[in-house]
Amino acid sequence: MSKTRSVFECQACGFSSSKWLGRCPDCGEWNSFVEEKVTATPAAAAGKSGPRQGVLGLETGGRPHLFDEVDGAEADRIPSGIGEFDRVLGGGIVPGSMVLIGGEPGIGKSTLLLQVAHLLARMGGPVLYASGEESERQIKLRGERLGVRGGALYLMGETALERIVEQVDAIRPAALVIDSVQTIYSTRLSSAPGSISQVREVATQLLFLAKGRGLTTFLIGHVTKEGNLAGPKSLEHIVDTVLYFEGERQQHHRIVRAVKNRFGAISELGVFEMTGSGLAPVPNASALFLGERLEGAPGSSVTATLEGTRPMLVEVQALVSPTSFGTPRRMTIGLDANRTALLLAVLEKRVGLQLLGEDVYASVVGGLDVPEPAVDLGVAVAVASSFRNRPVPARTVVFGEVGLGGEIRAAGQAALRVREAAQMGFTRCVLPERNLPANGATREAGIELCGVRTLEQALEAAFGEG
Ligand code: TYD
Ligand code: MG
């Protein structure tokens, strides 16, 4: 006979306790404990107590193998047919992998996955698209907008995990899409769909299924207000790859970033445009982000950033205006706020810009998050440009990390950045001296290179002739 007991789990981090607590001792969240009824069956420990054999018939037993004996040949990646999606995944879909795609509601998760499912169904084996959010009819209507037609794409409006697994047994698909993991529940647990133990249970069972059968699985996950997937940590370590939709729903382009990837570089970006017929890849992201630049306006600079393996030019804008309150405001969009505050201090101390009585707003155009330190120089130049009310020459691009001593530090993959700038028609590049080519050349790919060692030199070079 199975015994039922209660545990209380923090919905923010998954910490469990035998009694209710007002504040989670693990993550510090208030009021996040929810009672979960646990039936003492093998699955009830919710994945916490070591491997769970027998779930879904997967036997992981057997002896260990010598390193050299293990078959290390990488399975061929399957192109999804959408170049930008393959790029974030690190060059195509790895068969049998589990990919989590997170994003705000309405950003385009279902759209992207339906497109991918459709292309996979036409090229590879059957694909099962199981949705707990929409009915088959609704998915069909969306599919018609996307031009879905033909191929072995099965739709299923279902919220019970066990019934989805049954259908996986029946159809034997090559890929499975779960839209979304928060709406699916397992009958093994009594708690509501979306609670942390359900989400974890569903993901773990699907992982066994994926690994046991070589079934490629895409999980769609909702992101909470704070920008976390509900039950974030527990899902992120279960899956192979985590992709997030980034940026604003109001903008017509969409950015998908890999934040974890067992099979490729992280920080890899895919750029899409939301059109009337689904998401269209944007291979030339620099052109998109520089598209609306007002040339010759003060307070703007162009910097070369690297996202994964892709160099990209972005515009950094700054607005410096006298503060009307006691404390000056500092606000950033797409940039690290602390790093920007630090840069302002360096500008003040090392270059002598009197920013103390000024509000400073800085942003990256286009809704992109640029966490890379190599954009420091771009921010510093934009701030100086606004402060002095003096534009940076339109064909000049800058990059480099700024240190607290006012020194300019080298950035990775400088040659890639320079080449991207040259391709976009820039003629001058202000970059860290250490990044100059080893042969001492001051030109590369038709672009003039100005190596600088300090922030002061950099500003001089950036505003110089061009
Ligand atoms: P959706 O994929 O439903 O978002 P999510 O699954 O992340 O919640 O996308 C919803 C938005 O995309 C919706 O506002 C309508 C828009 N959209 C288009 O602009 N073109 C299209 O072809 C489709 C299918 C949706
Ligand atoms: Mg959706």
Coordinates of C-alpha atoms and ligand atoms in Angstrom, one line a residue:
M1 CA 0.0 0.0 0.0
S2 CA 1.3 3.4 -0.8
K3 CA 1.6 6.0 1.8
T4 CA 0.9 9.7 1.2
R5 CA 2.8 12.4 2.9
S6 CA 3.2 16.1 2.4
V7 CA 6.3 18.1 1.6
F8 CA 6.5 21.8 1.0
E9 CA 8.5 23.0 -1.9
C10 CA 9.8 26.4 -2.8
Q11 CA 8.4 27.3 -6.2
A12 CA 11.4 29.5 -6.9
C13 CA 14.3 27.2 -6.3
G14 CA 12.9 23.7 -5.5
F15 CA 14.0 23.6 -1.9
S16 CA 11.9 21.2 0.0
S17 CA 10.9 21.1 3.7
S18 CA 8.7 18.9 5.8
K19 CA 6.8 22.0 7.1
W20 CA 5.6 25.2 5.7
L21 CA 8.0 28.1 5.8
G22 CA 7.4 31.8 5.2
R23 CA 10.7 32.4 3.6
C24 CA 12.9 30.0 1.7
P25 CA 16.2 29.4 3.6
D26 CA 17.8 28.5 0.3
C27 CA 17.0 31.3 -2.1
G28 CA 15.4 33.8 0.3
E29 CA 12.1 34.1 -1.6
W30 CA 9.1 34.9 0.5
N31 CA 5.8 33.0 0.4
S32 CA 7.0 30.6 -2.1
F33 CA 6.2 27.3 -0.4
V34 CA 3.5 25.1 -1.8
E35 CA 2.3 21.8 -0.4
E36 CA 2.9 18.8 -2.6
K37 CA 1.3 15.5 -1.8
V38 CA 3.9 12.8 -2.4
T39 CA 2.9 9.1 -2.7
A40 CA 5.7 6.9 -1.6
T41 CA 6.3 5.2 -4.9
P42 CA 9.7 4.9 -6.6
A43 CA 9.2 8.0 -8.6
A44 CA 8.0 10.1 -5.7
A45 CA 11.4 11.2 -4.6
A46 CA 11.3 13.5 -7.7
G47 CA 14.7 12.8 -9.0
K48 CA 16.5 13.9 -5.9
S49 CA 17.7 10.6 -4.6
G50 CA 19.9 9.3 -7.3
P51 CA 19.2 7.5 -10.5
R52 CA 15.7 6.1 -11.0
Q53 CA 15.8 2.9 -13.0
G54 CA 12.7 1.4 -14.3
V55 CA 11.0 4.7 -15.2
L56 CA 9.7 4.3 -18.7
G57 CA 11.5 1.1 -19.0
L58 CA 15.0 2.6 -19.4
E59 CA 17.6 0.4 -18.1
T60 CA 20.9 2.2 -17.6
G61 CA 22.6 -0.7 -15.9
G62 CA 25.7 -2.4 -17.3
R63 CA 29.4 -2.2 -16.7
P64 CA 31.6 0.8 -17.1
H65 CA 33.6 1.1 -20.3
L66 CA 37.2 2.1 -20.9
F67 CA 37.6 5.5 -22.3
D68 CA 39.1 4.2 -25.5
E69 CA 36.3 1.7 -25.9
V70 CA 33.5 4.2 -25.9
D71 CA 32.2 5.0 -29.3
G72 CA 33.0 8.7 -29.6
A73 CA 31.9 9.3 -33.1
E74 CA 29.6 12.3 -33.0
A75 CA 26.2 11.7 -34.4
D76 CA 25.5 13.7 -37.5
R77 CA 23.7 16.9 -36.8
I78 CA 20.4 17.4 -38.5
P79 CA 19.9 20.7 -40.1
S80 CA 16.6 22.1 -39.2
G81 CA 16.3 24.1 -42.4
I82 CA 16.3 27.4 -40.5
G83 CA 19.9 28.6 -40.6
E84 CA 19.7 30.9 -37.6
F85 CA 18.2 28.1 -35.4
D86 CA 21.0 25.7 -36.4
R87 CA 23.5 28.4 -35.5
V88 CA 22.2 28.8 -31.9
L89 CA 22.2 25.1 -31.5
G90 CA 25.9 25.0 -32.6
G91 CA 25.4 23.8 -36.1
G92 CA 22.2 21.8 -36.3
I93 CA 20.1 19.5 -34.1
V94 CA 21.9 16.8 -32.3
P95 CA 19.6 13.7 -32.5
G96 CA 18.4 12.6 -29.1
S97 CA 19.2 15.8 -27.4
M98 CA 16.9 17.8 -25.2
V99 CA 16.5 21.4 -25.8
L100 CA 14.7 23.9 -23.6
I101 CA 13.4 27.1 -25.2
G102 CA 12.3 29.8 -22.8
G103 CA 10.8 33.2 -23.4
E104 CA 8.0 35.6 -22.5
P105 CA 4.5 34.8 -23.6
G106 CA 3.8 35.9 -27.1
I107 CA 7.4 36.3 -28.1
G108 CA 7.3 33.5 -30.7
K109 CA 8.2 30.2 -29.0
S110 CA 5.3 28.2 -30.4
T111 CA 5.8 29.8 -33.8
L112 CA 9.5 28.9 -34.1
L113 CA 9.0 25.4 -32.9
L114 CA 6.0 24.7 -35.2
Q115 CA 8.2 25.9 -38.1
V116 CA 11.1 23.6 -37.0
A117 CA 8.7 20.7 -36.4
H118 CA 7.2 21.2 -39.9
L119 CA 10.6 21.2 -41.6
L120 CA 11.9 18.2 -39.6
A121 CA 8.7 16.3 -40.4
R122 CA 9.3 16.9 -44.1
M123 CA 12.9 16.0 -44.1
G124 CA 13.3 13.4 -41.3
G125 CA 10.9 11.1 -39.6
P126 CA 7.5 11.9 -38.0
V127 CA 7.3 14.7 -35.5
L128 CA 4.8 14.9 -32.6
Y129 CA 3.8 18.4 -31.5
A130 CA 2.0 18.1 -28.1
S131 CA 0.5 21.2 -26.8
G132 CA -1.1 21.8 -23.4
E133 CA -1.8 25.4 -24.3
E134 CA -3.7 25.3 -27.5
S135 CA -6.1 22.9 -29.2
E136 CA -5.2 21.1 -32.4
R137 CA -7.4 23.5 -34.3
Q138 CA -5.6 26.5 -33.0
I139 CA -2.2 25.0 -33.8
K140 CA -3.5 24.2 -37.3
L141 CA -4.6 27.8 -37.8
R142 CA -1.2 29.1 -36.8
G143 CA 0.4 26.5 -39.1
E144 CA -1.6 27.7 -42.0
R145 CA -0.1 31.1 -41.6
L146 CA 3.3 29.6 -41.5
G147 CA 2.7 27.6 -44.7
V148 CA 2.8 24.2 -43.0
R149 CA 1.6 21.5 -45.4
G150 CA 2.4 17.9 -45.8
G151 CA 5.0 15.8 -44.0
A152 CA 4.4 13.6 -41.0
L153 CA 3.6 16.3 -38.5
Y154 CA 1.2 15.1 -35.8
L155 CA -0.6 17.5 -33.5
M156 CA -1.9 16.6 -30.1
G157 CA -3.7 18.8 -27.7
E158 CA -2.9 17.1 -24.4
T159 CA -1.9 17.9 -20.9
A160 CA -1.2 14.4 -19.4
L161 CA 2.3 13.3 -19.8
E162 CA 1.4 9.6 -19.7
R163 CA -0.9 10.0 -22.7
I164 CA 1.8 11.8 -24.7
V165 CA 4.2 9.0 -23.9
E166 CA 1.7 6.5 -25.1
Q167 CA 1.5 8.3 -28.4
V168 CA 5.2 8.5 -28.7
D169 CA 5.1 4.7 -28.4
A170 CA 2.5 4.5 -31.1
I171 CA 3.9 7.0 -33.6
R172 CA 7.6 6.5 -32.9
P173 CA 8.5 10.1 -33.8
A174 CA 12.0 11.3 -34.5
A175 CA 11.3 14.5 -32.6
L176 CA 8.9 15.6 -29.9
V177 CA 7.8 19.2 -29.1
I178 CA 6.2 19.9 -25.7
D179 CA 4.4 23.2 -25.6
S180 CA 4.8 24.1 -22.8
V181 CA 6.4 22.1 -20.0
Q182 CA 4.4 24.1 -17.4
T183 CA 1.1 22.9 -18.8
I184 CA 1.9 19.2 -18.8
Y185 CA 1.3 17.1 -15.7
S186 CA 2.2 13.6 -14.6
T187 CA -0.4 11.5 -12.9
R188 CA 2.3 10.3 -10.6
L189 CA 2.1 13.5 -8.6
S190 CA -1.0 15.2 -7.3
S191 CA 0.2 18.7 -7.5
A192 CA -1.0 21.2 -10.1
P193 CA 0.7 21.5 -13.5
G194 CA 3.3 24.2 -13.4
S195 CA 4.3 23.6 -9.8
I196 CA 8.0 22.9 -9.5
S197 CA 7.7 19.3 -8.7
Q198 CA 5.5 18.7 -11.7
V199 CA 7.8 20.6 -14.0
R200 CA 10.7 18.6 -12.8
E201 CA 8.9 15.3 -12.9
V202 CA 7.7 15.9 -16.5
A203 CA 11.2 17.0 -17.6
T204 CA 12.9 14.1 -16.0
Q205 CA 10.5 11.6 -17.5
L206 CA 10.9 13.1 -20.9
L207 CA 14.7 13.0 -20.5
F208 CA 14.6 9.3 -19.9
L209 CA 12.4 9.0 -22.9
A210 CA 14.7 11.1 -25.0
K211 CA 17.9 9.4 -24.0
G212 CA 16.4 5.9 -24.1
R213 CA 15.1 6.2 -27.6
G214 CA 17.3 8.8 -29.2
L215 CA 14.2 11.0 -29.5
T216 CA 15.0 14.7 -30.0
T217 CA 12.9 16.7 -27.6
F218 CA 12.1 20.4 -27.5
L219 CA 10.6 21.7 -24.3
I220 CA 9.0 25.1 -24.4
G221 CA 9.1 26.9 -21.1
H222 CA 7.6 30.1 -19.8
V223 CA 9.6 32.7 -18.2
T224 CA 8.4 34.4 -15.1
K225 CA 8.3 38.2 -14.5
E226 CA 11.8 38.1 -13.1
G227 CA 13.1 36.5 -16.2
N228 CA 13.5 33.0 -14.8
L229 CA 12.0 29.8 -16.1
A230 CA 9.6 28.5 -13.5
G231 CA 11.7 26.0 -11.7
P232 CA 14.7 27.3 -13.4
K233 CA 17.7 25.5 -11.9
S234 CA 16.0 22.1 -11.9
L235 CA 15.3 22.4 -15.6
E236 CA 18.5 23.9 -16.8
H237 CA 20.7 21.2 -15.5
I238 CA 18.4 18.4 -16.8
V239 CA 18.4 19.5 -20.4
D240 CA 21.3 19.6 -22.9
T241 CA 20.7 23.0 -24.3
V242 CA 18.9 26.1 -23.1
L243 CA 17.8 28.7 -25.5
Y244 CA 16.2 32.0 -24.5
F245 CA 14.2 34.5 -26.5
E246 CA 15.6 37.8 -25.6
G247 CA 14.6 41.4 -26.1
E248 CA 11.2 43.1 -26.5
R249 CA 8.0 41.7 -27.8
Q250 CA 7.2 45.1 -29.3
Q251 CA 10.1 45.0 -31.7
H252 CA 9.7 43.1 -34.9
H253 CA 12.9 41.2 -34.6
R254 CA 13.6 38.4 -32.2
I255 CA 16.8 37.3 -30.7
V256 CA 17.4 33.7 -29.5
R257 CA 20.4 33.1 -27.4
A258 CA 22.0 29.8 -26.2
V259 CA 22.7 30.1 -22.5
K260 CA 23.8 26.5 -22.1
N261 CA 24.9 24.1 -24.7
R262 CA 26.5 20.7 -24.2
F263 CA 27.1 20.5 -27.9
G264 CA 28.3 23.9 -28.9
A265 CA 29.3 27.4 -27.9
I266 CA 27.2 29.3 -25.5
S267 CA 26.1 32.9 -26.1
E268 CA 25.5 31.9 -29.7
L269 CA 22.8 34.2 -31.2
G270 CA 20.1 33.6 -33.7
V271 CA 18.4 36.7 -35.1
F272 CA 14.9 36.5 -36.6
E273 CA 12.3 38.8 -37.9
M274 CA 8.6 38.3 -37.0
T275 CA 6.7 38.5 -40.2
G276 CA 3.1 37.8 -41.2
S277 CA 4.1 34.2 -42.0
G278 CA 6.3 33.3 -39.1
L279 CA 9.9 33.9 -38.0
A280 CA 12.3 34.7 -40.9
P281 CA 16.0 34.3 -40.3
V282 CA 18.1 37.5 -40.4
P283 CA 21.6 36.4 -41.4
N284 CA 23.1 40.0 -41.5
A285 CA 22.4 41.2 -38.0
S286 CA 24.7 44.2 -38.2
A287 CA 22.7 45.6 -41.0
L288 CA 19.6 45.2 -38.9
F289 CA 21.0 46.8 -35.8
L290 CA 22.6 49.7 -37.7
G291 CA 19.6 50.2 -40.0
E292 CA 18.1 53.2 -38.3
R293 CA 21.3 55.0 -37.2
L294 CA 21.3 58.7 -37.4
E295 CA 24.8 59.5 -38.7
G296 CA 26.6 62.5 -37.4
A297 CA 24.4 62.7 -34.2
P298 CA 26.3 63.2 -30.9
G299 CA 25.9 60.5 -28.3
S300 CA 26.2 57.6 -30.6
S301 CA 29.0 55.2 -31.3
V302 CA 29.3 51.9 -33.2
T303 CA 31.0 49.0 -31.6
A304 CA 31.9 45.5 -32.6
T305 CA 30.7 42.8 -30.3
L306 CA 31.1 39.1 -30.5
E307 CA 28.1 36.8 -29.7
G308 CA 29.3 33.2 -29.6
T309 CA 31.2 32.9 -32.8
R310 CA 29.4 35.8 -34.6
P311 CA 30.8 39.3 -34.8
M312 CA 28.1 41.9 -34.8
L313 CA 28.1 45.7 -35.0
V314 CA 25.7 47.5 -32.7
E315 CA 25.1 51.1 -32.0
V316 CA 25.5 52.3 -28.4
Q317 CA 23.6 55.5 -27.6
A318 CA 24.1 57.8 -24.6
L319 CA 22.4 60.8 -23.4
V320 CA 24.0 63.1 -20.9
S321 CA 22.0 65.9 -19.5
P322 CA 22.2 68.1 -16.3
T323 CA 20.5 66.5 -13.4
S324 CA 17.5 68.2 -11.9
F325 CA 17.5 66.3 -8.7
G326 CA 20.2 65.9 -6.0
T327 CA 21.5 62.5 -7.1
P328 CA 22.2 62.0 -10.8
R329 CA 20.4 59.2 -12.5
R330 CA 22.2 56.4 -14.3
M331 CA 20.1 54.2 -16.5
T332 CA 21.1 51.5 -18.9
I333 CA 19.2 49.3 -21.4
G334 CA 21.0 46.2 -22.8
L335 CA 24.2 47.1 -20.9
D336 CA 25.4 46.0 -17.5
A337 CA 24.4 48.8 -15.1
N338 CA 27.3 48.2 -12.7
R339 CA 29.9 48.2 -15.5
T340 CA 28.5 51.4 -16.9
A341 CA 28.7 53.1 -13.5
L342 CA 32.3 52.0 -13.3
L343 CA 33.0 53.4 -16.8
L344 CA 31.5 56.7 -15.8
A345 CA 33.8 56.8 -12.8
V346 CA 36.8 56.1 -15.0
L347 CA 35.8 58.8 -17.5
E348 CA 35.5 61.2 -14.6
K349 CA 38.8 60.3 -12.9
R350 CA 41.1 59.5 -15.9
V351 CA 39.8 61.7 -18.6
G352 CA 38.3 64.5 -16.5
L353 CA 34.8 64.5 -17.8
Q354 CA 32.7 66.2 -15.1
L355 CA 29.8 63.7 -15.0
L356 CA 28.9 64.1 -11.4
G357 CA 26.1 66.6 -12.0
E358 CA 24.8 64.8 -15.1
D359 CA 22.1 62.2 -15.6
V360 CA 23.5 59.5 -17.9
Y361 CA 21.3 57.2 -20.0
A362 CA 23.0 54.5 -22.1
S363 CA 21.4 51.9 -24.3
V364 CA 22.2 49.4 -27.0
V365 CA 19.9 50.0 -30.0
G366 CA 17.7 47.1 -31.0
G367 CA 16.9 45.4 -27.8
L368 CA 20.0 43.3 -27.7
D369 CA 21.8 42.5 -24.4
V370 CA 25.5 43.0 -24.7
P371 CA 27.2 41.7 -21.6
E372 CA 30.7 41.6 -23.2
P373 CA 33.4 43.9 -21.7
A374 CA 34.7 44.7 -25.2
V375 CA 31.8 47.1 -25.7
D376 CA 33.2 49.3 -22.9
L377 CA 34.9 51.6 -25.3
G378 CA 31.7 52.0 -27.3
V379 CA 29.9 53.1 -24.2
A380 CA 32.7 55.5 -23.1
V381 CA 32.8 57.0 -26.5
A382 CA 29.1 57.5 -26.7
V383 CA 29.0 59.1 -23.3
A384 CA 31.9 61.4 -24.1
S385 CA 30.3 62.2 -27.5
S386 CA 27.0 63.3 -25.8
F387 CA 28.8 65.2 -23.0
R388 CA 30.9 67.1 -25.5
N389 CA 28.0 67.4 -28.0
R390 CA 30.4 66.2 -30.6
P391 CA 29.6 63.4 -33.1
V392 CA 31.9 60.5 -33.8
P393 CA 32.8 60.3 -37.5
A394 CA 30.2 58.1 -39.1
R395 CA 32.5 55.5 -40.5
T396 CA 34.4 54.9 -37.3
V397 CA 34.0 51.8 -35.2
V398 CA 35.5 51.2 -31.7
F399 CA 35.9 48.3 -29.3
G400 CA 38.0 47.3 -26.3
E401 CA 37.6 46.7 -22.6
V402 CA 38.3 49.6 -20.3
G403 CA 40.2 48.9 -17.1
L404 CA 39.9 50.9 -13.8
G405 CA 43.2 52.5 -14.5
G406 CA 41.9 53.9 -17.7
E407 CA 43.8 51.4 -19.8
I408 CA 42.4 49.7 -22.8
R409 CA 42.5 45.9 -22.6
A410 CA 42.6 43.5 -25.5
A411 CA 39.4 41.9 -26.8
G412 CA 39.0 38.3 -28.1
Q413 CA 38.8 37.6 -31.8
A414 CA 39.7 41.1 -32.9
A415 CA 40.3 40.1 -36.5
L416 CA 36.7 38.9 -36.8
R417 CA 35.4 42.2 -35.5
V418 CA 37.5 44.2 -37.8
R419 CA 36.4 42.2 -40.8
E420 CA 32.8 42.6 -39.9
A421 CA 33.3 46.4 -39.7
A422 CA 35.0 46.4 -43.1
Q423 CA 32.2 44.5 -44.6
M424 CA 29.7 47.0 -43.2
G425 CA 31.6 49.8 -45.0
F426 CA 33.5 51.2 -42.0
T427 CA 36.8 52.8 -42.7
R428 CA 38.4 53.3 -39.3
C429 CA 38.6 51.2 -36.2
V430 CA 39.9 52.3 -32.8
L431 CA 41.0 49.1 -31.0
P432 CA 43.3 48.0 -28.2
E433 CA 46.9 48.2 -29.2
R434 CA 47.4 44.6 -28.1
N435 CA 44.9 43.6 -30.8
L436 CA 46.9 45.1 -33.7
P437 CA 48.1 42.5 -36.1
A438 CA 51.4 41.0 -35.2
N439 CA 53.0 42.1 -38.4
G440 CA 52.5 45.8 -37.4
A441 CA 50.1 46.5 -40.3
T442 CA 47.9 49.6 -39.7
R443 CA 45.4 48.5 -42.4
E444 CA 43.4 45.4 -42.7
A445 CA 40.6 44.5 -45.1
G446 CA 40.7 48.1 -46.3
I447 CA 40.1 49.5 -42.8
E448 CA 42.5 51.9 -41.0
L449 CA 43.5 50.5 -37.6
C450 CA 44.2 52.9 -34.7
G451 CA 45.7 51.0 -31.8
V452 CA 45.3 52.7 -28.4
R453 CA 46.6 52.1 -24.9
T454 CA 44.6 54.4 -22.7
L455 CA 41.0 55.7 -22.6
E456 CA 42.3 59.2 -23.3
Q457 CA 44.1 58.2 -26.4
A458 CA 41.0 56.2 -27.5
L459 CA 38.8 59.2 -27.2
E460 CA 41.2 61.3 -29.1
A461 CA 41.4 58.7 -31.9
A462 CA 37.7 58.2 -32.0
F463 CA 36.8 61.9 -32.4
G464 CA 39.8 62.5 -34.7
E465 CA 39.7 62.9 -38.5
G466 CA 37.8 60.2 -40.3
Ligands
TYD1 P1 3.6 32.7 -30.3 O1 4.5 31.8 -31.1 O2 2.2 32.2 -30.1 O3 4.3 33.1 -28.9 P2 4.6 32.2 -27.6 O4 4.4 30.8 -28.0 O5 6.0 32.5 -27.3 O6 3.7 32.6 -26.6 O7 3.7 34.1 -31.1 C1 2.8 35.0 -30.8 C2 3.0 36.3 -31.5 O8 3.6 36.2 -32.8 C3 1.6 36.9 -31.7 O9 1.6 38.1 -31.1 C4 1.4 36.9 -33.1 C5 2.8 36.9 -33.8 N1 2.8 36.2 -35.0 C6 3.2 36.9 -36.2 O10 3.4 38.1 -36.2 N2 3.2 36.2 -37.4 C7 3.0 34.9 -37.5 O11 3.1 34.3 -38.5 C8 2.6 34.2 -36.3 C9 2.3 32.7 -36.3 C10 2.5 34.9 -35.1
MG2 MG 2.9 29.5 -27.2

